[in-house]
PDB file of C-alpha atoms in Angstrom:
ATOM      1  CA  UNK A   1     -14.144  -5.158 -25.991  1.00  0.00           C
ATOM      2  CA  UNK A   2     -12.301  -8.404 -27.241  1.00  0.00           C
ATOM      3  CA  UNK A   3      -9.119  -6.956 -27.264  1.00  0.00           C
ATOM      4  CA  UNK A   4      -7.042  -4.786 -25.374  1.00  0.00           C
ATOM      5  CA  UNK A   5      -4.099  -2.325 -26.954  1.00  0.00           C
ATOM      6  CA  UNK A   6      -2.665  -0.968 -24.229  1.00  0.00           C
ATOM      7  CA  UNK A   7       0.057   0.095 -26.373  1.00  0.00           C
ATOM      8  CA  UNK A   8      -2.668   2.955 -28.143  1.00  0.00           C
ATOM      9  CA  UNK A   9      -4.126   4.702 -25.093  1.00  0.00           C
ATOM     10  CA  UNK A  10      -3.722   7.404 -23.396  1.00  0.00           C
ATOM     11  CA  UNK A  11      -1.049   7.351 -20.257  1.00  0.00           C
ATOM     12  CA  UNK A  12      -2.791   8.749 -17.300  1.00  0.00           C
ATOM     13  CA  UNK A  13      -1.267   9.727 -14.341  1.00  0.00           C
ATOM     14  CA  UNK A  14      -2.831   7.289 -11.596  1.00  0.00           C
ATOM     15  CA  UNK A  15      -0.232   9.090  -8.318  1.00  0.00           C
ATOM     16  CA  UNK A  16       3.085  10.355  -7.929  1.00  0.00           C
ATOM     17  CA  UNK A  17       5.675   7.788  -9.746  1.00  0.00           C
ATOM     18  CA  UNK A  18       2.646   5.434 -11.302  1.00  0.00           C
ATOM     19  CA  UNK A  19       1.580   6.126 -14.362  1.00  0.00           C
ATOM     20  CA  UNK A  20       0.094   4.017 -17.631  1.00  0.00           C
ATOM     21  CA  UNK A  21      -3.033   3.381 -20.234  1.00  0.00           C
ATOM     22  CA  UNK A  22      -6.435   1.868 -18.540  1.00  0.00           C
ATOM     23  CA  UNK A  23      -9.186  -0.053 -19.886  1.00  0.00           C
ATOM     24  CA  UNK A  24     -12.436  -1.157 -18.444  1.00  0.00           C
ATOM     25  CA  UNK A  25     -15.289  -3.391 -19.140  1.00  0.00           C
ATOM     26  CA  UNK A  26     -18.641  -3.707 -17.574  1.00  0.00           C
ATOM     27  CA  UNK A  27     -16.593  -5.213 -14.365  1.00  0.00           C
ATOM     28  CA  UNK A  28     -13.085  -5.139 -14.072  1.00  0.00           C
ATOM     29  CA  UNK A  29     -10.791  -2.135 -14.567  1.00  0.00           C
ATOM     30  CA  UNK A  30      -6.932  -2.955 -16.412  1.00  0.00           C
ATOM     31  CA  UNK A  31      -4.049  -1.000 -15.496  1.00  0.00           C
ATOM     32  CA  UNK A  32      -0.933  -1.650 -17.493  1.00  0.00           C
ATOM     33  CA  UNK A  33       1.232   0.537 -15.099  1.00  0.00           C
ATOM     34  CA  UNK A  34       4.433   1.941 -14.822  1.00  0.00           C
ATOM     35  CA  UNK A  35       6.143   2.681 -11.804  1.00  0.00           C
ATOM     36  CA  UNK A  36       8.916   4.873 -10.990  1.00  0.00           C
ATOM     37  CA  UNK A  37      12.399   3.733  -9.047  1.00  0.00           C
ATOM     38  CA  UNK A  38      11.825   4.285  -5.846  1.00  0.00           C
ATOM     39  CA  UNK A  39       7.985   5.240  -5.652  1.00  0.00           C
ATOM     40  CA  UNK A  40       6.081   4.139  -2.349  1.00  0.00           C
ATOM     41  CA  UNK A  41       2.598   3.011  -2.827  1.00  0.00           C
ATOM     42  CA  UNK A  42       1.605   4.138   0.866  1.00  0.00           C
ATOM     43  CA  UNK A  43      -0.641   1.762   3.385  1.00  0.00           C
ATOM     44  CA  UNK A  44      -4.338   2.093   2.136  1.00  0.00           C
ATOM     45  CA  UNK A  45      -7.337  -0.368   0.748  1.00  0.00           C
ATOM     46  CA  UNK A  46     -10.366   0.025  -1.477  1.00  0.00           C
ATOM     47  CA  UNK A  47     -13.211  -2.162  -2.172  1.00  0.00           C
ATOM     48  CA  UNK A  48     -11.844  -4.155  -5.483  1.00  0.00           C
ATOM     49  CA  UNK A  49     -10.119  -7.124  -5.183  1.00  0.00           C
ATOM     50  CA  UNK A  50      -6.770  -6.624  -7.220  1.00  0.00           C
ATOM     51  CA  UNK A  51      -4.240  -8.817  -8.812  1.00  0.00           C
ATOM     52  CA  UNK A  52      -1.168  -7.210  -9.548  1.00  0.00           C
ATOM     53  CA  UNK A  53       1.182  -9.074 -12.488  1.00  0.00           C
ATOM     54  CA  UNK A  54       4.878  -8.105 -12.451  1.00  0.00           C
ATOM     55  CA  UNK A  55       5.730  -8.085 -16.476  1.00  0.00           C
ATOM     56  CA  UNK A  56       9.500  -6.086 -15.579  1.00  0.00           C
ATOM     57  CA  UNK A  57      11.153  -5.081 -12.418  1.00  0.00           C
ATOM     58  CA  UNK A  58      11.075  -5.841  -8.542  1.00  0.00           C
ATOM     59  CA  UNK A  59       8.411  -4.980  -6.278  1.00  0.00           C
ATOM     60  CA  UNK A  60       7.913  -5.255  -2.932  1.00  0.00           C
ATOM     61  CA  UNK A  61       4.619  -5.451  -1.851  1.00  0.00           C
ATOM     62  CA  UNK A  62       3.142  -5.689   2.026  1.00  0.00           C
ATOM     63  CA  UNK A  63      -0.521  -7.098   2.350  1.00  0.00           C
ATOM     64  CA  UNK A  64      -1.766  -7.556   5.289  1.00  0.00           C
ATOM     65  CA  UNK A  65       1.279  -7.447   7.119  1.00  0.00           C
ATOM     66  CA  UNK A  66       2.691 -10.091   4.871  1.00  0.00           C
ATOM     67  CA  UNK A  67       5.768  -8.776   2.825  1.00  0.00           C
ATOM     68  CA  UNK A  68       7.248 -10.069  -0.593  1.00  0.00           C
ATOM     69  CA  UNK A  69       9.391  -9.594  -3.579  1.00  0.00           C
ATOM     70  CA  UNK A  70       7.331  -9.604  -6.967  1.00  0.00           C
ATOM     71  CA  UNK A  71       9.760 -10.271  -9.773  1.00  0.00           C
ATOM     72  CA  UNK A  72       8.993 -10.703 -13.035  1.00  0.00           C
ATOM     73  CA  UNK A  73       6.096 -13.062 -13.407  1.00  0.00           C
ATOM     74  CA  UNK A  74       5.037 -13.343  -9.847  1.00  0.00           C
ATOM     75  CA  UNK A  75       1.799 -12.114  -8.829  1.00  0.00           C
ATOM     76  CA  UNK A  76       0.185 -10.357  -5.953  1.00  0.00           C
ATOM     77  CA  UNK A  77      -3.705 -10.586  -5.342  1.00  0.00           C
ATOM     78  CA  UNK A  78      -5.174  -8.002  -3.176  1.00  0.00           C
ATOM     79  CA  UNK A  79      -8.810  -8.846  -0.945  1.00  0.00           C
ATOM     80  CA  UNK A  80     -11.447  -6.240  -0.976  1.00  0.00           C
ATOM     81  CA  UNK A  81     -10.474  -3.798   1.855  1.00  0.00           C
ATOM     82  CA  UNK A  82      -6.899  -5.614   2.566  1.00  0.00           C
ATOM     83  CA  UNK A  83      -4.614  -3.090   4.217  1.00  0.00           C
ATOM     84  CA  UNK A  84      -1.982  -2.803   1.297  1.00  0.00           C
ATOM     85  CA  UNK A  85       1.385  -0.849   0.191  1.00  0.00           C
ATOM     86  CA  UNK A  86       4.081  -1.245  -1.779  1.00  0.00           C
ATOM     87  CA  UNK A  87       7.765   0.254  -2.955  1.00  0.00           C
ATOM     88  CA  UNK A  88       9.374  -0.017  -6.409  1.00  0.00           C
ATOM     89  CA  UNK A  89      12.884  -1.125  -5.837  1.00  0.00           C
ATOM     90  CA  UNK A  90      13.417  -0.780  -9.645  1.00  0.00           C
ATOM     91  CA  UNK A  91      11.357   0.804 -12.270  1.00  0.00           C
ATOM     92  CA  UNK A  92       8.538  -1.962 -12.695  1.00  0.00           C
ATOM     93  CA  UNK A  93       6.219  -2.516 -15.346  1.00  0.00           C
ATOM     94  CA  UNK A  94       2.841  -4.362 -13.882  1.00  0.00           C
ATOM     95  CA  UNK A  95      -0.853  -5.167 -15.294  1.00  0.00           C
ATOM     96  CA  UNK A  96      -3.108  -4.441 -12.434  1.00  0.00           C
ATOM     97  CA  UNK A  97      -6.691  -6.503 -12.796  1.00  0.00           C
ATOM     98  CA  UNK A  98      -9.535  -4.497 -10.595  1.00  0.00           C
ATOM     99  CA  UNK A  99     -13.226  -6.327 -10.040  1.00  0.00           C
ATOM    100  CA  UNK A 100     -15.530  -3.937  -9.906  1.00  0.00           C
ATOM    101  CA  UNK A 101     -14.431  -1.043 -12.398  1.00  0.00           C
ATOM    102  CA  UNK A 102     -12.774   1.513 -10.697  1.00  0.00           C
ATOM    103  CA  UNK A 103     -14.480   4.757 -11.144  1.00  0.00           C
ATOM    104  CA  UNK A 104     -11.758   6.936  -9.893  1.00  0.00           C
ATOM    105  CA  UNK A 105      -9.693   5.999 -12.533  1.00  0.00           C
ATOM    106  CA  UNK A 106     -12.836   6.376 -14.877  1.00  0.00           C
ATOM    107  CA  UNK A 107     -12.890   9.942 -13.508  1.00  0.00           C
ATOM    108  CA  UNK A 108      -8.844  10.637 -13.631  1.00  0.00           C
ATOM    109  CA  UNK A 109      -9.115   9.606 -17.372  1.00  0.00           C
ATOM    110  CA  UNK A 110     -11.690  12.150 -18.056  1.00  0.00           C
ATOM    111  CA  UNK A 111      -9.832  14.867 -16.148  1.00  0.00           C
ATOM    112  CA  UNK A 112      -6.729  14.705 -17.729  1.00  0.00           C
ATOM    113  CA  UNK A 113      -8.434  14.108 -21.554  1.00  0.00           C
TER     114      UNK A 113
END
């Protein structure tokens, strides 16, 4: 896949308030999300490392204890297992960047197909 058209897929719900078109490649999953007003990404980790690209809107995010604003083109990158959450103080739109593929998301895309 040389090219992404995130623009053509199908919108998957990923949780409550979060929602957007995926792609994945043999080792990374892309999210290009949006997220609701008000929607709280609660406390929680996984095993990808993420980077998280603010494109619109104002995000706070709390890793590791360690709390900032994301505004448009600021960036947040997530450890493996890093204690995370987040709140959208405005609708956002965001390209998340997942290393490996996540397979849930493989599996939420075939669900809701």
């Amino acid at each position: 896949m040389a090219f992404i058209n995130f623009n053509s897929g199908k919108v998957v719900q990923i949780w409550d308030g979060i929602s957007g078109t995926l792609a994945h490649t043999e080792n990374s999953t892309f999210g290009y999300f949006t997220i609701q007003n008000g929607t709280d990404l609660p406390e929680h980790s996984h095993i990808h490392e993420q980077c998280c690209h603010v494109l619109e809107g104002e995000l706070e995010f709390n890793i590791n204890g360690e709390i900032q604003l994301l505004t448009k083109g600021m960036a947040a990158f997530i450890p493996s297992m890093a204690p995370h959450s987040a709140k959208a103080l405005t609708e956002c739109k965001v390209i998340d960047c997942f290393t490996p593929v996540r397979e849930d998301f493989v599996a939420l895309e075939k669900q809701q197909s």
